[in-house]
Coordinates of N, CA and C in Angstrom, one line a residue:
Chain A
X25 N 0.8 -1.2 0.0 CA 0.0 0.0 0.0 C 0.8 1.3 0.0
X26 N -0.1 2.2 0.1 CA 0.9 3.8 0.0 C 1.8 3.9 -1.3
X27 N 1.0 3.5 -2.2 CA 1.9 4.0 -3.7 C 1.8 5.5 -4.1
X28 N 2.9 5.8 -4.7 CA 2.7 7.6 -5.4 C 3.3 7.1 -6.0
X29 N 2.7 7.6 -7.8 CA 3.2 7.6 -8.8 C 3.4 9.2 -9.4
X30 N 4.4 9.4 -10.2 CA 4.7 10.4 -10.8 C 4.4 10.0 -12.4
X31 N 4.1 11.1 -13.3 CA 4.3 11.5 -14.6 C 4.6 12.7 -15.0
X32 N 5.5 12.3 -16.3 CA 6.0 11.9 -16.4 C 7.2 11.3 -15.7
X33 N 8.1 10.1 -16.1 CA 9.4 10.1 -15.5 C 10.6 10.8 -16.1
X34 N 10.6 11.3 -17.0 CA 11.2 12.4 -17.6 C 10.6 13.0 -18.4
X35 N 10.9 14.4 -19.0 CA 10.5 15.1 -19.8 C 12.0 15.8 -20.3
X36 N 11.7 16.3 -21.8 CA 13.0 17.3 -22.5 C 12.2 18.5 -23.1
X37 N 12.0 19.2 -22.1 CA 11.4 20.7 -23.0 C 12.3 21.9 -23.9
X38 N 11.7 22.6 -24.3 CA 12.5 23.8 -25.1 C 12.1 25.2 -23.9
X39 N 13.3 25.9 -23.9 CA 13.4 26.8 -23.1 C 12.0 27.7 -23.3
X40 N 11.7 28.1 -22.8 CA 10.2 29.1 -23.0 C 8.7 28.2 -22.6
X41 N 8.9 27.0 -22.9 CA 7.6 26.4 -22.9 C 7.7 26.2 -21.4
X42 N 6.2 25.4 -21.4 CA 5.8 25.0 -19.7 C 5.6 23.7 -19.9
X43 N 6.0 22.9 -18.6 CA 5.3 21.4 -18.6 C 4.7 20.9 -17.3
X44 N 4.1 20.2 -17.4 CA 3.2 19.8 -16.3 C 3.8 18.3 -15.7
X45 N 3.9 18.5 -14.4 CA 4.0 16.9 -14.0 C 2.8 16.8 -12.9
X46 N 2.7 15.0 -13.2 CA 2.0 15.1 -12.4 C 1.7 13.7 -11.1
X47 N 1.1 14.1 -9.9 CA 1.8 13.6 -8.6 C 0.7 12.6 -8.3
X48 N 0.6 11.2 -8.2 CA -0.9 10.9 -7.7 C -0.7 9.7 -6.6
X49 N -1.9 9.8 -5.5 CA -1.7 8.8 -4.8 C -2.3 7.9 -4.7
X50 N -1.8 6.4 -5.4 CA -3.1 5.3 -5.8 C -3.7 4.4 -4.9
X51 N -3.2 4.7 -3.6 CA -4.3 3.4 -2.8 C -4.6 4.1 -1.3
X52 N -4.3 5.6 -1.6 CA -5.3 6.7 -0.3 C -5.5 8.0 -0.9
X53 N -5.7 8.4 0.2 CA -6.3 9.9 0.4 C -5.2 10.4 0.9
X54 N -4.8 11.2 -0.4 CA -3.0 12.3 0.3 C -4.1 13.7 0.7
X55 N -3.8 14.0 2.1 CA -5.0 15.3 2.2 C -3.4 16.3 2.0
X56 N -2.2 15.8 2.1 CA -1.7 16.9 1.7 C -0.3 16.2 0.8
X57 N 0.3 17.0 0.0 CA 1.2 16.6 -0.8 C 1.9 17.7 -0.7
X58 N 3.2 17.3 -0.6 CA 4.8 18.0 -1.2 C 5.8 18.2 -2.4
X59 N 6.2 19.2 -2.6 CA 6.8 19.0 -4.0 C 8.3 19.8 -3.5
X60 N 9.5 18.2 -4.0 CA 10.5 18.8 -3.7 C 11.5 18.9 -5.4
X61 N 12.7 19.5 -4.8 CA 13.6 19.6 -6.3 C 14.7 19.2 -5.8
X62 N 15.2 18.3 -6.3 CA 17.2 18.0 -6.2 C 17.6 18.0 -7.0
X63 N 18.9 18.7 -6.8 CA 19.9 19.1 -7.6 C 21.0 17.6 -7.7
X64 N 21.5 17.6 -9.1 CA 22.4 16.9 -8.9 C 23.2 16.6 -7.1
X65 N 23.3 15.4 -6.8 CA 24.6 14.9 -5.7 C 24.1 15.8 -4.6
X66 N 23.3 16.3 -5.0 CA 22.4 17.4 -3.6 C 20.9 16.6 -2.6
X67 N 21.0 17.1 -1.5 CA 19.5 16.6 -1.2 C 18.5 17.1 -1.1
X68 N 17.7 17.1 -1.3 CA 15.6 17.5 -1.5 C 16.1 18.8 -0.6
X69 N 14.9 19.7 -1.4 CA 15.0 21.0 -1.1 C 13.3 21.1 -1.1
X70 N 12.4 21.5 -0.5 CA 11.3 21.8 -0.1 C 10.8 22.6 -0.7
X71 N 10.0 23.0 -2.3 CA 9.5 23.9 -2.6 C 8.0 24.5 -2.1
X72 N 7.2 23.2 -1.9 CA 6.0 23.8 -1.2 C 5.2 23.0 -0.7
X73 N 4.0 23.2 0.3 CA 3.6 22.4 0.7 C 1.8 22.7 -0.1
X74 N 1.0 21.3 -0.4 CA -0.4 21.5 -1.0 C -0.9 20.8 -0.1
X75 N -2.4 21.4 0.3 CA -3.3 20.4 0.7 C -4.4 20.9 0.2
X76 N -5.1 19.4 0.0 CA -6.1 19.6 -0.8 C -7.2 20.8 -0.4
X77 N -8.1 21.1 -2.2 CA -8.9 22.2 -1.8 C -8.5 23.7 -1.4
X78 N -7.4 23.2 -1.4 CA -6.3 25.3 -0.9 C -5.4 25.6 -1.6
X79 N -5.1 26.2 -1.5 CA -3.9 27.1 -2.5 C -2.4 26.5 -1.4
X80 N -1.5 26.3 -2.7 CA 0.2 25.6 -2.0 C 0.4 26.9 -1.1
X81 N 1.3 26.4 0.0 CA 2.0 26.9 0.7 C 3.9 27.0 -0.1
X82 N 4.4 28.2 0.0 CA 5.6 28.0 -1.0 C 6.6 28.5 0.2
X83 N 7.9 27.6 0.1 CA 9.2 27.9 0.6 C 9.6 29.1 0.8
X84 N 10.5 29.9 1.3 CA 10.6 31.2 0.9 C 11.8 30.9 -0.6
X85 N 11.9 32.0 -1.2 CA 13.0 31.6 -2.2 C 12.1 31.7 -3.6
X86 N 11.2 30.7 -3.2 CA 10.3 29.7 -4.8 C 9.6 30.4 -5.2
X87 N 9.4 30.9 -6.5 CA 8.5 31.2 -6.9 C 6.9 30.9 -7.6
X88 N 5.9 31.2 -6.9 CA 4.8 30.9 -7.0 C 4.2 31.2 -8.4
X89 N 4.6 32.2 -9.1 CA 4.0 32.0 -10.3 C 4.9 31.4 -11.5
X90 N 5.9 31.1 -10.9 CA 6.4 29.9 -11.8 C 6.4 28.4 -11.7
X91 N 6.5 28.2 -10.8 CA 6.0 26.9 -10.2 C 4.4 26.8 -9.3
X92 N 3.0 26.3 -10.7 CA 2.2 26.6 -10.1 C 1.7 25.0 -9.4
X93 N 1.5 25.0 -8.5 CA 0.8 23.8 -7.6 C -0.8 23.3 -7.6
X94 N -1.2 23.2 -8.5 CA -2.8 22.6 -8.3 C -2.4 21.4 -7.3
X95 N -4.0 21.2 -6.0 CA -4.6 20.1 -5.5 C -5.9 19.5 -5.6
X96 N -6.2 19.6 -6.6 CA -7.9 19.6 -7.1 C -8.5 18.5 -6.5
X97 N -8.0 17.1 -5.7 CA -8.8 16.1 -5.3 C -7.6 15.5 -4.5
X98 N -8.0 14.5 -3.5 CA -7.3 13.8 -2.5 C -6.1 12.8 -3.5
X99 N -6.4 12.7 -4.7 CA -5.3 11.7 -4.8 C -4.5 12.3 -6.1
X100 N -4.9 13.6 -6.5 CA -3.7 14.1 -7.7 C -3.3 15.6 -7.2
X101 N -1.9 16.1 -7.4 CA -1.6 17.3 -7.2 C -0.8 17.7 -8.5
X102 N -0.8 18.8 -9.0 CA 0.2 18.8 -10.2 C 1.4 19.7 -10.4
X103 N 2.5 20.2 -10.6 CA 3.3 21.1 -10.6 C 3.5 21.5 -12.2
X104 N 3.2 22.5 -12.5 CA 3.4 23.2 -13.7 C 4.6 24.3 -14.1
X105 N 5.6 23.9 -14.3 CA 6.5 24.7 -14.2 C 6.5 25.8 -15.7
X106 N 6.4 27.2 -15.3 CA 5.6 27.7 -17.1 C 7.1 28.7 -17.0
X107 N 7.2 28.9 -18.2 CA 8.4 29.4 -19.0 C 9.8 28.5 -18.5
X108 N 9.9 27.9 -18.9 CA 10.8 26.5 -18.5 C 12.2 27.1 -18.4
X109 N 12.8 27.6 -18.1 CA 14.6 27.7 -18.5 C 15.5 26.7 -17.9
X110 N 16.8 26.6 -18.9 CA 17.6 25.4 -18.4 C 18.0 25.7 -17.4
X111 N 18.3 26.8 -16.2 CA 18.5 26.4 -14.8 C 17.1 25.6 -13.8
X112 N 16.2 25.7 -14.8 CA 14.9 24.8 -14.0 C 15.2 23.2 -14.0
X113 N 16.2 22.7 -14.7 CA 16.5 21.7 -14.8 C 16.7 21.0 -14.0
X114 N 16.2 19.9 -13.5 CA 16.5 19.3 -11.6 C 15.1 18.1 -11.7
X115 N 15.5 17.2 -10.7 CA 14.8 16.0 -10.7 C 13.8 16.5 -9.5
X116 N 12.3 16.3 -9.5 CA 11.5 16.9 -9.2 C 10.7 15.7 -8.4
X117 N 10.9 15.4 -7.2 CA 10.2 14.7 -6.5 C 8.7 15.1 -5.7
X118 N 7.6 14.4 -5.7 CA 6.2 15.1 -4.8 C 6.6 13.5 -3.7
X119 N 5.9 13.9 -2.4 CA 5.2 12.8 -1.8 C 4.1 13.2 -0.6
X120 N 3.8 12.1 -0.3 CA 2.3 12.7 -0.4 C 1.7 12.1 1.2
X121 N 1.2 12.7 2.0 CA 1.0 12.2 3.2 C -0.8 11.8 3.5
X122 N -1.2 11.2 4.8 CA -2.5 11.0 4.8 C -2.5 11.3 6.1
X123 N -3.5 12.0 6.4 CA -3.8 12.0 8.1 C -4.4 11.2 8.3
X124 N -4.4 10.5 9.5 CA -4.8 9.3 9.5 C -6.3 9.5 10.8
X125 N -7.7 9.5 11.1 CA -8.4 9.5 12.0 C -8.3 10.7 12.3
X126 N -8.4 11.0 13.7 CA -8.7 12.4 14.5 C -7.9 12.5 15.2
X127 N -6.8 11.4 15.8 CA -5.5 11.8 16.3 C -4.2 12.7 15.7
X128 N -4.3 13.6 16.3 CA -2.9 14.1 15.7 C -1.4 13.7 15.5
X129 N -1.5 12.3 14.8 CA -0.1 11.9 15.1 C 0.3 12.5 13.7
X130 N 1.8 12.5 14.1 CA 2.7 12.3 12.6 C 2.5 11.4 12.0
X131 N 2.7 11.6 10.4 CA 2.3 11.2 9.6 C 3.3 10.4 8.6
X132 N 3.8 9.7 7.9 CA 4.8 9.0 7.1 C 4.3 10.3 6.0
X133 N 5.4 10.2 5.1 CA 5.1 10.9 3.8 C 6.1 9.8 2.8
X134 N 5.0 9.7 1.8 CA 5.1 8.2 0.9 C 5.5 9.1 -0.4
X135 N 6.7 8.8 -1.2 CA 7.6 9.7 -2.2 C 7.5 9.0 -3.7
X136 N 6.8 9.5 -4.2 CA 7.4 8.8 -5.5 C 8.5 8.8 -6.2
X137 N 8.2 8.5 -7.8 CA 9.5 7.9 -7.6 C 10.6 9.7 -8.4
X138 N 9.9 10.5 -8.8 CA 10.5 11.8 -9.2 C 10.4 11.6 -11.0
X139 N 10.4 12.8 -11.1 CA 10.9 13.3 -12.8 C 11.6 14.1 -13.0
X140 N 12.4 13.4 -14.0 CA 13.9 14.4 -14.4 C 13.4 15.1 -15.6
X141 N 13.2 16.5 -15.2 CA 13.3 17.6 -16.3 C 14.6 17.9 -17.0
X142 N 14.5 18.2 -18.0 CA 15.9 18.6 -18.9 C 14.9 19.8 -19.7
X143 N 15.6 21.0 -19.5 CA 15.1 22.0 -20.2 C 16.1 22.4 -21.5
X144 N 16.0 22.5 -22.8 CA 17.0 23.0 -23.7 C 17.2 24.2 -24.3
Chain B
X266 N 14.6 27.0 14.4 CA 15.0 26.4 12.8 C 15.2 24.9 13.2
X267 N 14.9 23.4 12.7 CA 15.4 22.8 12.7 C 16.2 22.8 11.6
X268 N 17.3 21.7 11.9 CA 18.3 21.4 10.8 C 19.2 20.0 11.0
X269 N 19.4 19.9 9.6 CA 19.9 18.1 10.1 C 21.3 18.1 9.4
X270 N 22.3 17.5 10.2 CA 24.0 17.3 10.0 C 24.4 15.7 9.6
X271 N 24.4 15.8 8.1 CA 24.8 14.3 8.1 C 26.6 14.7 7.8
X272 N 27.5 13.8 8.6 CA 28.3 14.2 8.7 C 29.5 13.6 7.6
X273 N 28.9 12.6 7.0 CA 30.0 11.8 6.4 C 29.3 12.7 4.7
X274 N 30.3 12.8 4.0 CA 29.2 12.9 2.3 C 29.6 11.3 1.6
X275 N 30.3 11.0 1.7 CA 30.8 9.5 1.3 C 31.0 8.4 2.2
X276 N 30.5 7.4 2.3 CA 31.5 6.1 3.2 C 31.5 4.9 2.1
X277 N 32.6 4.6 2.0 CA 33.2 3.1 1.2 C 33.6 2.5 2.0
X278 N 32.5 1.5 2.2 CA 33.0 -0.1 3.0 C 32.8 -1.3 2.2
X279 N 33.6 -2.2 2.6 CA 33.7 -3.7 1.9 C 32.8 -4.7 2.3
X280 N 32.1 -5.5 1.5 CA 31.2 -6.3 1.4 C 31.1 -7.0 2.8
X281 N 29.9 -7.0 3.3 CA 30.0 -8.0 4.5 C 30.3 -7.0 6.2
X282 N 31.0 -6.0 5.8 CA 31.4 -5.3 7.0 C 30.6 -4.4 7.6
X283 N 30.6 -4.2 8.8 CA 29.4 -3.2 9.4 C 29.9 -1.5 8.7
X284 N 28.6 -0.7 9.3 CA 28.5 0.3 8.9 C 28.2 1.4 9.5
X285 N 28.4 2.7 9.7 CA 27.2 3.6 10.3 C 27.4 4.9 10.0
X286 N 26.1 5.1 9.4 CA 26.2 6.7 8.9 C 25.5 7.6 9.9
X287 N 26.3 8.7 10.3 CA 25.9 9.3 11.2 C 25.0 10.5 10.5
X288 N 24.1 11.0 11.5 CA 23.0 12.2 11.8 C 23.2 12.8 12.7
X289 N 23.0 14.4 13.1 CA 22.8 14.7 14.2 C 21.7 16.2 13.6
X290 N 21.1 16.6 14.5 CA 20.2 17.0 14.2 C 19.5 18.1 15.5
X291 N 19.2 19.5 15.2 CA 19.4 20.7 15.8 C 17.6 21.0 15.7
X292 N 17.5 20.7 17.5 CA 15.7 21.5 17.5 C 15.2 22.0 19.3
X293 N 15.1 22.4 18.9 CA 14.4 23.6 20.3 C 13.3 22.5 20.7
X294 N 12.8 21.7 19.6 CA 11.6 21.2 20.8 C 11.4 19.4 20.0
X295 N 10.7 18.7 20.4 CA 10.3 17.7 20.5 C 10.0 17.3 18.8
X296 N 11.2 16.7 18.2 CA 11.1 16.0 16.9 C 11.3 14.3 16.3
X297 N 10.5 13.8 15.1 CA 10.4 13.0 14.7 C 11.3 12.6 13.8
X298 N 12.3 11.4 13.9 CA 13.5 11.6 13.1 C 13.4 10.2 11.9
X299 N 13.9 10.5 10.9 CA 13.5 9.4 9.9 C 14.7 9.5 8.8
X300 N 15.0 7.7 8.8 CA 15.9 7.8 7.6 C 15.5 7.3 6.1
X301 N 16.0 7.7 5.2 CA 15.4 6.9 3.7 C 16.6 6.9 3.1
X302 N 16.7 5.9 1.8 CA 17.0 5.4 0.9 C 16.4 5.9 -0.6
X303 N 17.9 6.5 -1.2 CA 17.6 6.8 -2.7 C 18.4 5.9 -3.6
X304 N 17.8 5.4 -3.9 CA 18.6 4.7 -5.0 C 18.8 5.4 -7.0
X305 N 19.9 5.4 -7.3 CA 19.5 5.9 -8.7 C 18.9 6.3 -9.5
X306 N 18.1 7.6 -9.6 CA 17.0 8.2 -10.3 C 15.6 7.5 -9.6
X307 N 15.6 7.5 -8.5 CA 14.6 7.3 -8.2 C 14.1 8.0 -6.9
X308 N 13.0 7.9 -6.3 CA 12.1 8.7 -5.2 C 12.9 8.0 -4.4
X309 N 12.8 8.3 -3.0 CA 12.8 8.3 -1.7 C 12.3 7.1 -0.9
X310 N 12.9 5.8 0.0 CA 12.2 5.0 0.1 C 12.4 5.1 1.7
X311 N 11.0 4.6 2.9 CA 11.4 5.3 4.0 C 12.3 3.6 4.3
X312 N 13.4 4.1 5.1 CA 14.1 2.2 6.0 C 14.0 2.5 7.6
X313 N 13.5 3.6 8.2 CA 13.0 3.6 9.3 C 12.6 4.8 10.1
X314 N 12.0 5.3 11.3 CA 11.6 6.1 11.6 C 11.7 6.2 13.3
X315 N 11.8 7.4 13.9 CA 11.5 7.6 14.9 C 10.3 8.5 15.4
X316 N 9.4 7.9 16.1 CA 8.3 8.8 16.8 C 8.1 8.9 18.2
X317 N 8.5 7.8 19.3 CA 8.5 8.0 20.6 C 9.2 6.5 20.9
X318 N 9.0 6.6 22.5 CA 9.4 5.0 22.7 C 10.7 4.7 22.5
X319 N 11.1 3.0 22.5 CA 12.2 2.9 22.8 C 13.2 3.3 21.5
X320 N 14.5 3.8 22.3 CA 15.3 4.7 21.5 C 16.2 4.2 20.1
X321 N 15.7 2.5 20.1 CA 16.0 1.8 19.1 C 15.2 1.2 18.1
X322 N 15.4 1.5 16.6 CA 14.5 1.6 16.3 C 15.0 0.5 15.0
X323 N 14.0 -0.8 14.6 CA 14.5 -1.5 13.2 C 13.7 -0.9 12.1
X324 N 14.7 -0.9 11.4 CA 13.9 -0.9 9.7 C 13.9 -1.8 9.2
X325 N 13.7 -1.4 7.4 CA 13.8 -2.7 6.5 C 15.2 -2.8 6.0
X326 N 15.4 -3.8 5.5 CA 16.9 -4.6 4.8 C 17.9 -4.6 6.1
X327 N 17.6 -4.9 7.3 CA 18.6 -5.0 8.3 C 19.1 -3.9 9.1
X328 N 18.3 -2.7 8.3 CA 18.9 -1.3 8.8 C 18.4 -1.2 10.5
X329 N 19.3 -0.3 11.8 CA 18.7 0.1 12.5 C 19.5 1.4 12.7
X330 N 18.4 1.9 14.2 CA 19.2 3.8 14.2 C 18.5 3.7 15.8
X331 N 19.8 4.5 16.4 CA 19.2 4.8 17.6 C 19.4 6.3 17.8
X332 N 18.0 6.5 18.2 CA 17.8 7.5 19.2 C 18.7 8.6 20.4
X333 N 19.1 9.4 20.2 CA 19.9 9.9 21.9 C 19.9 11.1 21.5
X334 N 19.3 11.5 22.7 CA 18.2 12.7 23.0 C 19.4 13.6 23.2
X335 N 20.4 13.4 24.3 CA 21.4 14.2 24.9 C 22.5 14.0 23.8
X336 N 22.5 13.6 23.0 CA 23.7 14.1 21.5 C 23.1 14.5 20.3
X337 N 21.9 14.3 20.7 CA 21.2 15.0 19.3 C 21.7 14.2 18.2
X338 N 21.8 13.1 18.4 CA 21.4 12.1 17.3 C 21.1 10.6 16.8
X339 N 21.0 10.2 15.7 CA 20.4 9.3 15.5 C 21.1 8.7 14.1
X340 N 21.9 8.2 14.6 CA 23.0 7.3 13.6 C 22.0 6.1 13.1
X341 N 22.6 5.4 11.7 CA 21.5 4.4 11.3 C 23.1 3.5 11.0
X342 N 22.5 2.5 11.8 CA 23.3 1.5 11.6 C 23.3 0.3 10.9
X343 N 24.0 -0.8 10.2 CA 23.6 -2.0 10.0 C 25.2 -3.3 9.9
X344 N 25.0 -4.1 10.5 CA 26.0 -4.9 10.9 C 27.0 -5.5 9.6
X345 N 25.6 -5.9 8.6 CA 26.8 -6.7 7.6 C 26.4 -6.0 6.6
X346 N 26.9 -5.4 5.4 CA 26.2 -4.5 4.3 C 26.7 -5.4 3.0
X347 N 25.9 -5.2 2.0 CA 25.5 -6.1 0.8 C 26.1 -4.9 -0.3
X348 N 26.4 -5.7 -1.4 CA 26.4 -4.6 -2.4 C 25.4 -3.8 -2.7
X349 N 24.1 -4.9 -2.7 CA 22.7 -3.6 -2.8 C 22.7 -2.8 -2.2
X350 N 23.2 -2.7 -1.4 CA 23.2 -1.1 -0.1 C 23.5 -0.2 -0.6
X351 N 24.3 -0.1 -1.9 CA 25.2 1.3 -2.4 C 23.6 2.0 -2.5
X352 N 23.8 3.0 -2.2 CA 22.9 3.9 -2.4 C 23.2 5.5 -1.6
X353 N 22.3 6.3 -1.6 CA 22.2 7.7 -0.8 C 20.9 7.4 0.3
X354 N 22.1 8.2 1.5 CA 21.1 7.6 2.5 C 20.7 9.2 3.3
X355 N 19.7 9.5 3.2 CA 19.2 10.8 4.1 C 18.6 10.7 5.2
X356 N 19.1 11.1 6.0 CA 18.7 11.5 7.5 C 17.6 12.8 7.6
X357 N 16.2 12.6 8.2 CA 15.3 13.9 7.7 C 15.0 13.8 9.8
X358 N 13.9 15.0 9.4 CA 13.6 15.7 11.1 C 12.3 16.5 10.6
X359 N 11.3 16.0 11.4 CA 10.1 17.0 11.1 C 9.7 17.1 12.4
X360 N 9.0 18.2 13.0 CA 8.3 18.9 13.8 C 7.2 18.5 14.0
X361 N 6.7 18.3 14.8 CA 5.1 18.1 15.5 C 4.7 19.7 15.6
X362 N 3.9 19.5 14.6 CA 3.3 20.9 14.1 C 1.8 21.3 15.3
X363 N 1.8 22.7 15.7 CA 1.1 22.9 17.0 C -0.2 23.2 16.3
X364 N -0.7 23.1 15.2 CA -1.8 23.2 14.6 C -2.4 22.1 13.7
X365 N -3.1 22.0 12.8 CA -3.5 21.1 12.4 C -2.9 21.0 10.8
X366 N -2.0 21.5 10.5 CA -1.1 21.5 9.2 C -0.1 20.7 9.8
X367 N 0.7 20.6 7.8 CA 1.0 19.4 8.0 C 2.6 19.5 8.4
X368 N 3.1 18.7 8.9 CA 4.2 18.6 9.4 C 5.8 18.6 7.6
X369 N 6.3 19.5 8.2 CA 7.4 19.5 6.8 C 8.9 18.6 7.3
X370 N 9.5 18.1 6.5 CA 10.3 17.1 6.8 C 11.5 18.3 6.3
X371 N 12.7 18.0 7.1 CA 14.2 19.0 6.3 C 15.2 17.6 6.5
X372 N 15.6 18.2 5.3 CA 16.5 16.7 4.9 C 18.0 17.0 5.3
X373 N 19.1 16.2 6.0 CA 20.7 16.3 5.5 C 20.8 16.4 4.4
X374 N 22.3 16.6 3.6 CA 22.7 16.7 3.0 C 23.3 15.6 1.9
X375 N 22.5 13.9 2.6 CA 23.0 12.9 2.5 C 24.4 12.2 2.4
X376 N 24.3 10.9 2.7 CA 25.7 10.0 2.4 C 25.6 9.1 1.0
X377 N 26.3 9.1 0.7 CA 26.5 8.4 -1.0 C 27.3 6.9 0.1
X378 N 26.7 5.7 0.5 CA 27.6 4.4 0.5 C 27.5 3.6 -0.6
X379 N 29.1 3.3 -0.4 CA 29.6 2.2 -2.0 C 30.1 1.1 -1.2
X380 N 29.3 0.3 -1.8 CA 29.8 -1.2 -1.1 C 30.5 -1.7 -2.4
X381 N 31.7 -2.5 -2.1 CA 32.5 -2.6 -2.3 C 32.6 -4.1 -2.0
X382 N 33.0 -4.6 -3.6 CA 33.2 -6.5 -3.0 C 34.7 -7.2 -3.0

């Protein structure tokens, strides 16, 4: 159980265009989802946080109208990255958590598997 | 701020030999400490977790990590290591969030181990 799949698993865009990936959780209810970026030999960097039905929460740094974050439903989130440039280039991980009942415990956050952008 | 100090960026050990990648990890209050596994172009896999309780904790593939409150850290250990083990291993720390959002995880800076036969 707890699968997150990503799409694509890579993409090669042309600098100016936008692409969409997209985050889904196939066997729950992600009430909230994460979208990170790593850099080559680097580790996960936290762009923002989504829960469903609201508008992302963004890192400081990231920019929100470049990287736009739909949550439209418990089990898909999407990241649209629009005017693409090759410094956007980076392996783009979501994962995706479930609250579980009415206790407040912590939560596992289940990762897919990421998509490597190449911008040209 | 939390923040997490993985202190090694590389460890190369030989097949069969123990191992341990250290963590330590900076917080003002009461946090949840968790290791994963990346393997080559791929997502993040969790191999164990701390939430309360005792300070030793097993994962999957043999991995464990203990707990210690008073060094602020949480090394992940495993006795005999396989070649499959090469991988990147990240040491993460999230907060018990005082509201009903959701808890954000900050990652080290990971260990790249190369097993070695």
């Amino acid at each position: 159980g707890a699968v997150v799949s990503q799409h694509p698993s890579w993409v090669i865009c042309k600098s100016g265009t936008s692409v969409k990936i997209e985050c889904r959780s196939l066997d729950f209810q992600a009430t909230t989802m994460f979208w990170y970026r790593q850099f080559p030999k680097q580790s996960l960097m936290l762009m923002a946080t989504s829960n469903e039905g609201s508008k992302a929460t963004y890192e400081q740094g990231v920019e929100k109208d470049k990287f736009l974050i739909n949550h439209a439903s418990l089990t898909l989130s999407t990241l649209t990255v629009t005017s693409a440039h090759p410094e956007d280039s980076s392996f783009y991980i979501c994962s995706a958590s479930e609250k579980r009942g009415r206790a407040r415990l912590t939560y596992e956050q289940y990762f897919g598997p990421g998509t490597r952008l190449t911008v040209t | 701020a939390q923040s997490v100090t993985q202190l090694d960026s590389q460890v190369p050990v030989f097949e069969e030999a123990p191992v341990e990648l250290r963590c330590n990890y900076s917080s003002s209050v009461s946090v949840y400490l968790f290791w994963y596994v990346q393997y080559p172009n791929q997502g993040l896999q969790l191999l164990l977790k701390y939430l309360s309780g005792s300070t030793l904790v097993k994962g999957i593939n043999g991995f464990e990590a203990e707990f210690n409150k008073s060094q602020t850290s949480f090394h992940l250990r495993k006795p005999s290591v396989h070649i499959s083990d090469t991988a990147e291993y990240f040491c993460a720390v999230s907060v018990f969030g005082t509201q009903g959002g959701s808890e954000k995880l900050v990652f080290g800076k990971g260990t790249k181990l190369t097993v070695n036969p």
